[in-house]
């Protein structure tokens, strides 16, 4: 058996703060704040984008009803997303490249006023 | 690569406005958000100096932001208004208790007097008790009808000369769609009005957020860290409205101006002459404004108290309530007439829709 090839060091995972409010938290065990770690790169060795983060959230944190969080491969319309307190529409939306220590906030506008 | 604000060209932009697609910074956002509401108020002459204004306060985002902004504008522009918070306690354990706690905190945070009126004191029925009686099918009909009157009665107890509610542009667009989908011509005409005049038994009402996008209200609350309560009413299935809302949000995500466009369509909508419209009169029992001899709340109460809770929620039920009801009970009336004062079979929550925007929002 050949000796294993020297492994390329895995990049340090990214720490991301998540906040769910406006009723979103009901989908997440009624918990508003999470700090998570996700890989800095995808399995295709590309940088981790917001697109990957929302699927990571769906697969790892979401407790029920994924269709209330993701619809047609994006965040369901009516949920506001802020990246470090800035509207995600100014940050490239799904194409935003996640940085270490980012804070991503999801606020539902669909719950009673 | 932070983008600069398109208004001041100095600060970092934090928000893309759905109405104008401008990228703007936080201070400019506060400025335009508040100023637009100020212009809506002055252009439409919503208030007179000295008015006693009851803010329909549910503890949710819209009414919380409305209370905060009205207080701010009243001081900044010296409207000379006396502001109050007016909350309705529907008697829903675990839902309204929590949101009322939020309103009580708002009372202290904004230093505004608070009046709470309950269904129990007004009607001798809580929503919990009504649901035990009628089940989860038509409960929203009861709640919506009772809330509308409760706001008026609470306002009169406060000596209020005006009621404001937190209906925003998205709510109004949604109501236009709902009324269109239901063929409710009378309401389609009325639902875009920014203000309704006071008539006997009714306090004048207005919607200062008529042109304010929900996204901006939520962003404002978020940036200002305003304290609001958000959850779904435990009794509100309201599937039909849910679909309309999701549809609207889908449209908005493609073209944000859809919201205002739908409101404009509602405003421009004209009813052909000869279409029979309901005539307003007064309830013979409680004196509340009504297009039928008995107002909807009295019909519903009668049903509850006689153990016939279907009374007033279905046409068959209406007919059990004798000739008093007049033409509205005629099952052959075409759908655009007074018979639609409360839609019967298709959507149990329909009656809640007129004023409410959402089932538990004023
Ligand atoms: Zn600016
Ligand atoms: Zn009555």
Coordinates of C-alpha atoms and ligand atoms in Angstrom, one line a residue:
Chain A
X1 CA 0.0 0.0 0.0
X2 CA 1.4 3.4 -1.0
X3 CA 2.0 5.9 1.7
X4 CA -0.8 8.5 1.7
X5 CA -0.2 11.7 -0.3
X6 CA 0.5 14.6 2.0
X7 CA -3.0 16.1 2.7
X8 CA -3.6 19.6 1.7
X9 CA -4.4 21.4 4.9
X10 CA -8.1 22.0 5.2
X11 CA -8.8 25.8 5.4
X12 CA -9.9 27.0 8.8
X13 CA -13.6 26.9 9.1
X14 CA -15.5 30.2 9.1
X15 CA -17.3 31.3 12.2
X16 CA -20.7 32.9 11.3
X17 CA -23.3 34.5 13.7
X18 CA -26.9 33.9 12.7
X19 CA -29.9 35.7 13.9
X20 CA -33.5 34.7 13.2
X21 CA -36.3 37.1 14.1
X22 CA -39.7 38.5 13.1
X23 CA -41.2 35.0 13.6
X24 CA -38.3 33.2 11.7
X25 CA -37.1 31.8 15.0
X26 CA -40.2 29.6 15.2
X27 CA -38.7 27.5 12.5
X28 CA -35.4 27.2 14.5
X29 CA -36.5 25.8 17.8
X30 CA -37.6 29.2 18.9
X31 CA -34.0 30.2 19.2
X32 CA -32.9 33.6 17.8
X33 CA -29.2 33.4 17.9
X34 CA -26.7 30.8 16.7
X35 CA -23.0 30.8 16.2
X36 CA -22.0 28.2 13.7
X37 CA -18.9 27.0 11.9
X38 CA -18.9 26.2 8.2
X39 CA -16.2 25.1 5.8
X40 CA -14.5 28.0 4.1
X41 CA -14.7 26.2 0.7
X42 CA -17.2 23.9 -0.9
X43 CA -16.5 20.4 -2.0
X44 CA -15.5 21.9 -5.4
X45 CA -12.9 24.0 -3.7
X46 CA -14.7 27.3 -4.4
X47 CA -15.3 29.9 -1.7
X48 CA -18.4 29.4 0.5
X49 CA -21.1 31.8 -0.6
X50 CA -24.4 32.9 1.0
X51 CA -26.0 30.4 -1.3
X52 CA -24.2 27.6 0.4
X53 CA -24.9 29.0 3.8
X54 CA -28.7 29.0 3.4
X55 CA -28.6 25.3 2.3
X56 CA -26.2 24.5 5.2
X57 CA -28.8 26.2 7.5
X58 CA -31.6 24.2 5.9
X59 CA -29.8 20.9 6.4
X60 CA -28.3 21.5 9.8
X61 CA -30.5 23.9 11.8
X62 CA -33.9 24.0 10.4
X63 CA -36.4 22.0 12.5
X64 CA -39.4 22.0 10.2
X65 CA -41.1 23.2 7.1
X66 CA -38.1 24.0 4.8
X67 CA -40.4 25.6 2.3
X68 CA -41.0 28.4 4.7
X69 CA -37.3 29.2 4.6
X70 CA -36.1 28.3 1.1
X71 CA -38.2 28.6 -2.1
X72 CA -36.9 28.1 -5.6
X73 CA -33.3 27.9 -4.4
X74 CA -33.3 31.2 -2.6
X75 CA -34.6 32.7 0.6
X76 CA -38.3 32.7 0.5
X77 CA -39.7 36.1 -0.7
X78 CA -40.9 38.1 2.4
X79 CA -37.8 37.2 4.4
X80 CA -35.3 40.1 4.8
X81 CA -31.7 39.2 4.9
X82 CA -29.0 41.5 6.3
X83 CA -25.2 40.8 6.1
X84 CA -23.4 42.7 8.8
X85 CA -26.3 45.1 9.2
X86 CA -26.5 45.8 5.5
X87 CA -29.4 44.8 3.2
X88 CA -28.2 41.7 1.3
X89 CA -29.5 43.3 -2.0
X90 CA -26.4 45.6 -1.7
X91 CA -24.1 42.7 -1.1
X92 CA -24.7 40.4 -4.0
X93 CA -27.4 38.3 -2.4
X94 CA -26.7 34.6 -3.0
X95 CA -23.3 35.3 -4.5
X96 CA -21.9 37.0 -1.4
X97 CA -18.7 35.4 -0.2
X98 CA -18.9 34.5 3.5
X99 CA -16.1 36.0 5.7
X100 CA -15.0 34.9 9.1
X101 CA -17.1 36.5 11.9
X102 CA -19.9 37.6 9.6
X103 CA -23.3 38.2 11.1
X104 CA -26.3 37.2 8.9
X105 CA -29.8 38.2 10.0
X106 CA -33.0 36.7 8.7
X107 CA -36.2 38.6 9.5
X108 CA -39.6 37.4 8.5
X109 CA -42.1 40.1 7.3
X110 CA -44.8 37.5 6.9
X111 CA -45.9 37.4 10.5
X112 CA -48.7 39.4 12.0
X113 CA -48.1 43.2 12.3
Chain B
X1 CA -16.3 47.7 -1.9
X2 CA -18.9 49.4 0.3
X3 CA -21.3 51.3 -1.8
X4 CA -21.9 54.9 -0.9
X5 CA -25.3 56.4 -0.2
X6 CA -27.0 57.8 -3.3
X7 CA -28.5 60.7 -1.3
X8 CA -25.6 62.1 0.8
X9 CA -22.7 60.5 -1.1
X10 CA -20.8 60.2 2.2
X11 CA -22.0 57.3 4.3
X12 CA -22.1 53.6 3.4
X13 CA -25.3 52.5 1.9
X14 CA -27.2 49.9 4.1
X15 CA -30.5 49.5 2.4
X16 CA -32.0 49.3 -1.1
X17 CA -35.3 51.1 -1.1
X18 CA -38.0 49.0 -2.8
X19 CA -39.9 52.0 -3.9
X20 CA -37.1 53.9 -5.6
X21 CA -34.4 51.2 -5.9
X22 CA -32.0 53.8 -4.4
X23 CA -29.1 52.6 -2.2
X24 CA -29.1 54.7 1.0
X25 CA -27.3 55.0 4.3
X26 CA -28.9 54.7 7.7
X27 CA -29.3 58.4 8.6
X28 CA -30.7 59.2 5.1
X29 CA -33.1 56.2 5.4
X30 CA -34.5 57.5 8.7
X31 CA -34.9 60.9 7.1
X32 CA -36.7 59.8 4.0
X33 CA -38.8 57.3 5.8
X34 CA -40.1 59.8 8.4
X35 CA -40.4 62.6 5.9
X36 CA -42.5 60.6 3.5
X37 CA -44.9 59.7 6.3
X38 CA -45.0 63.4 7.3
X39 CA -45.9 64.3 3.8
X40 CA -48.6 61.7 3.6
X41 CA -50.1 63.1 6.8
X42 CA -50.0 66.7 5.7
X43 CA -51.0 66.2 2.1
X44 CA -54.1 64.2 3.1
X45 CA -54.8 66.4 6.1
X46 CA -55.2 63.4 8.3
X47 CA -55.2 65.4 11.5
X48 CA -56.3 68.6 13.0
X49 CA -54.4 70.3 15.8
X50 CA -55.8 69.2 19.2
X51 CA -56.9 65.8 17.8
X52 CA -56.9 63.0 20.3
X53 CA -55.5 60.2 18.3
X54 CA -55.8 56.5 19.3
X55 CA -53.1 54.3 17.8
X56 CA -54.5 50.8 17.3
X57 CA -51.6 49.0 18.9
X58 CA -51.3 45.2 18.6
X59 CA -47.7 44.9 19.7
X60 CA -46.7 43.9 16.2
X61 CA -44.2 45.6 13.9
X62 CA -46.5 47.9 12.0
X63 CA -48.3 49.5 15.0
X64 CA -45.1 49.6 17.0
X65 CA -43.3 51.6 14.3
X66 CA -46.4 53.7 13.8
X67 CA -46.5 54.7 17.5
X68 CA -42.8 55.5 17.5
X69 CA -42.9 57.5 14.2
X70 CA -46.1 59.4 15.1
X71 CA -44.7 60.4 18.4
X72 CA -41.5 61.6 16.7
X73 CA -43.3 63.6 14.0
X74 CA -45.8 65.1 16.5
X75 CA -42.9 66.5 18.4
X76 CA -40.8 67.5 15.3
X77 CA -43.5 69.2 13.4
X78 CA -45.7 70.3 16.3
X79 CA -48.9 68.6 15.0
X80 CA -50.5 69.3 18.4
X81 CA -51.8 65.8 18.8
X82 CA -52.6 63.9 21.9
X83 CA -51.5 60.4 21.2
X84 CA -52.8 57.2 22.9
X85 CA -52.2 53.5 22.5
X86 CA -55.4 51.5 22.1
X87 CA -55.2 47.7 22.3
X88 CA -57.8 45.1 22.0
X89 CA -57.6 42.0 24.2
X90 CA -59.4 39.3 22.2
X91 CA -58.9 36.8 25.0
X92 CA -56.5 34.4 23.3
X93 CA -54.4 32.7 25.9
X94 CA -50.8 32.5 25.0
X95 CA -51.1 34.8 22.0
X96 CA -52.6 38.1 23.1
X97 CA -51.2 37.9 26.6
X98 CA -47.7 38.0 25.1
X99 CA -48.4 40.8 22.6
X100 CA -50.1 42.9 25.2
X101 CA -47.0 42.6 27.3
X102 CA -45.2 44.2 24.4
X103 CA -47.7 47.0 24.2
X104 CA -47.3 47.6 27.9
X105 CA -43.5 48.0 27.4
X106 CA -44.2 50.4 24.5
X107 CA -46.4 52.4 26.8
X108 CA -43.3 53.0 29.0
X109 CA -40.8 53.3 26.2
X110 CA -42.8 55.9 24.3
X111 CA -44.5 57.5 27.3
X112 CA -47.9 57.1 25.7
X113 CA -51.1 56.4 27.7
X114 CA -52.5 52.9 27.0
X115 CA -56.1 51.7 27.0
X116 CA -56.9 48.0 26.7
X117 CA -60.5 47.0 25.9
X118 CA -61.4 43.3 25.9
X119 CA -63.9 41.2 23.9
X120 CA -64.9 39.9 27.3
X121 CA -66.0 43.2 28.6
X122 CA -67.6 44.4 25.3
X123 CA -69.2 41.1 24.2
X124 CA -69.1 38.8 27.2
X125 CA -67.2 36.3 25.0
X126 CA -63.4 35.7 24.7
X127 CA -62.0 34.3 21.5
X128 CA -61.0 31.2 23.5
X129 CA -64.6 30.7 24.4
X130 CA -65.8 31.5 20.9
X131 CA -63.4 28.9 19.5
X132 CA -64.7 26.3 22.0
X133 CA -68.1 27.1 20.6
X134 CA -67.6 27.4 16.9
X135 CA -64.3 25.5 16.3
X136 CA -61.5 26.6 14.2
X137 CA -63.4 27.2 11.0
X138 CA -65.1 30.6 11.2
X139 CA -63.3 32.0 14.2
X140 CA -61.5 34.7 12.2
X141 CA -64.9 36.0 11.0
X142 CA -65.9 36.6 14.6
X143 CA -62.5 38.1 15.6
X144 CA -62.4 40.5 12.6
X145 CA -65.9 41.8 13.1
X146 CA -65.5 42.2 16.8
X147 CA -62.2 43.9 16.5
X148 CA -63.4 46.6 14.2
X149 CA -66.2 47.6 16.6
X150 CA -63.9 47.2 19.6
X151 CA -61.5 49.8 18.2
X152 CA -64.3 52.2 17.8
X153 CA -65.7 51.6 21.2
X154 CA -62.3 51.8 22.8
X155 CA -61.6 55.0 21.0
X156 CA -64.9 56.5 22.3
X157 CA -64.0 55.5 25.8
X158 CA -60.8 57.4 25.4
X159 CA -62.6 60.4 23.9
X160 CA -60.5 60.0 20.8
X161 CA -61.3 62.0 17.7
X162 CA -59.3 59.8 15.4
X163 CA -58.0 56.3 15.0
X164 CA -54.8 55.4 13.1
X165 CA -53.9 51.8 12.2
X166 CA -50.6 50.4 11.0
X167 CA -51.8 49.1 7.6
X168 CA -48.9 49.4 5.2
X169 CA -48.7 49.4 1.4
X170 CA -48.2 45.6 1.2
X171 CA -51.3 45.1 3.4
X172 CA -53.4 47.3 1.2
X173 CA -52.2 45.7 -2.0
X174 CA -53.0 42.4 -0.5
X175 CA -56.5 43.5 0.4
X176 CA -57.0 44.8 -3.1
X177 CA -56.1 41.4 -4.5
X178 CA -58.3 39.6 -1.9
X179 CA -61.3 41.8 -2.7
X180 CA -60.7 41.3 -6.4
X181 CA -60.4 37.5 -6.0
X182 CA -63.6 37.5 -4.0
X183 CA -65.5 39.8 -6.3
X184 CA -66.2 42.1 -3.4
X185 CA -66.7 45.3 -5.4
X186 CA -67.9 47.5 -2.5
X187 CA -64.8 46.7 -0.5
X188 CA -62.5 46.9 -3.5
X189 CA -63.6 50.5 -3.8
X190 CA -63.2 51.4 -0.2
X191 CA -60.0 49.4 0.8
X192 CA -57.5 51.8 -0.8
X193 CA -58.9 54.9 0.9
X194 CA -56.3 56.5 3.2
X195 CA -59.0 57.9 5.5
X196 CA -62.6 57.2 6.3
X197 CA -64.6 60.0 7.7
X198 CA -66.3 59.8 11.1
X199 CA -70.0 59.1 10.9
X200 CA -72.3 58.6 13.8
X201 CA -71.1 55.7 15.8
X202 CA -67.7 55.7 14.0
X203 CA -64.5 57.5 14.8
X204 CA -62.6 58.8 11.8
X205 CA -59.8 56.4 10.8
X206 CA -56.7 56.7 8.7
X207 CA -53.7 54.7 7.6
X208 CA -50.6 56.9 7.6
X209 CA -48.5 53.9 6.3
X210 CA -50.6 53.5 3.1
X211 CA -47.6 54.2 0.9
X212 CA -45.0 52.7 3.2
X213 CA -43.4 49.4 2.2
X214 CA -43.4 46.6 4.7
X215 CA -39.7 46.0 4.0
X216 CA -38.9 49.6 5.2
X217 CA -41.0 49.3 8.3
X218 CA -39.2 46.1 9.3
X219 CA -35.8 47.6 8.5
X220 CA -36.7 50.7 10.5
X221 CA -37.7 48.6 13.4
X222 CA -34.5 46.6 13.1
X223 CA -32.1 49.5 12.9
X224 CA -33.9 51.4 15.7
X225 CA -34.1 48.2 17.7
X226 CA -37.8 48.8 18.4
X227 CA -39.4 46.2 20.6
X228 CA -42.2 44.3 18.8
X229 CA -43.9 41.0 19.0
X230 CA -44.1 38.6 16.1
X231 CA -45.9 35.4 15.9
X232 CA -48.9 33.9 14.1
X233 CA -52.2 33.9 15.9
X234 CA -52.7 30.4 17.2
X235 CA -56.3 30.5 15.8
X236 CA -55.5 31.8 12.4
X237 CA -55.2 29.2 9.6
X238 CA -56.3 31.8 7.0
X239 CA -55.0 29.8 4.0
X240 CA -56.5 31.9 1.3
X241 CA -55.0 35.1 2.5
X242 CA -51.7 33.3 3.0
X243 CA -51.7 32.4 -0.7
X244 CA -52.5 36.0 -1.7
X245 CA -49.6 37.2 0.5
X246 CA -47.1 34.7 -0.9
X247 CA -48.2 35.7 -4.5
X248 CA -47.7 39.3 -3.7
X249 CA -44.2 38.7 -2.2
X250 CA -43.2 36.7 -5.3
X251 CA -44.3 39.6 -7.5
X252 CA -42.5 42.1 -5.3
X253 CA -39.3 40.1 -5.4
X254 CA -39.3 40.4 -9.3
X255 CA -40.6 44.0 -9.4
X256 CA -40.9 45.9 -6.2
X257 CA -43.2 48.5 -7.6
X258 CA -45.9 45.9 -8.0
X259 CA -47.1 46.9 -4.5
X260 CA -47.8 50.5 -5.4
X261 CA -49.0 49.5 -8.8
X262 CA -51.7 47.3 -7.3
X263 CA -52.8 50.1 -5.0
X264 CA -53.0 52.4 -7.9
X265 CA -55.1 49.9 -9.8
X266 CA -57.4 49.6 -6.8
X267 CA -57.7 53.4 -6.6
X268 CA -58.5 53.7 -10.3
X269 CA -61.1 51.0 -10.1
X270 CA -64.6 52.4 -11.0
X271 CA -67.8 50.7 -10.5
X272 CA -70.2 50.8 -13.5
X273 CA -73.4 52.8 -12.8
X274 CA -76.3 50.5 -12.0
X275 CA -74.2 48.1 -9.9
X276 CA -76.2 47.9 -6.7
X277 CA -74.1 49.1 -3.7
X278 CA -74.9 48.7 -0.1
X279 CA -76.5 51.6 1.6
X280 CA -75.3 52.6 5.1
X281 CA -77.6 52.7 8.0
X282 CA -77.5 51.8 11.7
X283 CA -77.8 48.7 13.6
X284 CA -81.3 48.6 15.3
X285 CA -79.8 46.9 18.3
X286 CA -76.5 48.6 19.2
X287 CA -76.6 51.7 16.9
X288 CA -73.3 50.8 15.2
X289 CA -73.0 51.7 11.5
X290 CA -74.4 48.9 9.4
X291 CA -75.8 48.3 5.9
X292 CA -78.3 45.8 7.4
X293 CA -80.9 46.2 10.1
X294 CA -78.7 44.3 12.5
X295 CA -74.9 44.8 12.4
X296 CA -72.7 41.9 11.8
X297 CA -71.4 41.8 15.4
X298 CA -74.9 41.7 16.7
X299 CA -75.8 38.8 14.4
X300 CA -72.8 36.9 15.4
X301 CA -73.4 37.5 19.1
X302 CA -77.0 36.5 18.7
X303 CA -75.8 33.2 17.2
X304 CA -73.4 32.6 20.0
X305 CA -75.9 33.4 22.7
X306 CA -78.6 31.3 21.2
X307 CA -76.2 28.4 20.6
X308 CA -76.5 28.8 16.9
X309 CA -72.9 29.9 16.1
X310 CA -73.4 29.4 12.4
X311 CA -75.7 32.4 12.4
X312 CA -74.1 35.1 10.4
X313 CA -71.3 33.1 9.0
X314 CA -73.3 31.3 6.4
X315 CA -76.2 32.3 4.3
X316 CA -78.2 29.4 5.6
X317 CA -77.4 30.6 9.0
X318 CA -78.5 34.1 8.2
X319 CA -81.9 33.0 7.1
X320 CA -82.5 31.4 10.5
X321 CA -82.4 34.9 11.8
X322 CA -85.8 36.0 10.6
X323 CA -87.1 38.7 8.3
X324 CA -85.3 41.5 10.2
X325 CA -82.3 40.9 8.0
X326 CA -83.9 42.2 4.9
X327 CA -82.4 42.1 1.5
X328 CA -79.0 41.0 2.5
X329 CA -80.3 37.6 3.5
X330 CA -81.7 37.0 0.0
X331 CA -79.8 34.0 -1.3
X332 CA -80.5 35.1 -4.9
X333 CA -78.7 38.5 -4.6
X334 CA -75.9 38.8 -7.1
X335 CA -72.5 38.8 -5.5
X336 CA -71.8 42.5 -6.0
X337 CA -74.6 43.7 -3.8
X338 CA -75.1 44.2 -0.2
X339 CA -75.3 40.5 0.3
X340 CA -71.5 40.5 0.2
X341 CA -71.3 42.6 3.3
X342 CA -70.1 39.4 4.7
X343 CA -69.0 36.7 2.3
X344 CA -70.6 33.4 3.1
X345 CA -69.0 30.2 2.2
X346 CA -65.7 30.6 0.3
X347 CA -63.5 32.1 3.0
X348 CA -64.4 32.0 6.6
X349 CA -61.9 34.7 7.4
X350 CA -63.1 37.0 4.7
X351 CA -65.0 39.3 7.0
X352 CA -61.9 40.0 8.9
X353 CA -60.2 41.3 5.8
X354 CA -61.7 44.7 5.3
X355 CA -60.0 46.6 7.9
X356 CA -57.5 44.2 9.1
X357 CA -54.9 43.7 6.4
X358 CA -53.9 40.6 8.2
X359 CA -56.0 38.6 10.5
X360 CA -54.6 40.0 13.6
X361 CA -53.3 43.3 12.5
X362 CA -55.2 46.5 12.4
Ligands
LIG1 ZN1 -26.9 59.1 3.1
LIG2 ZN1 -75.3 46.0 16.4

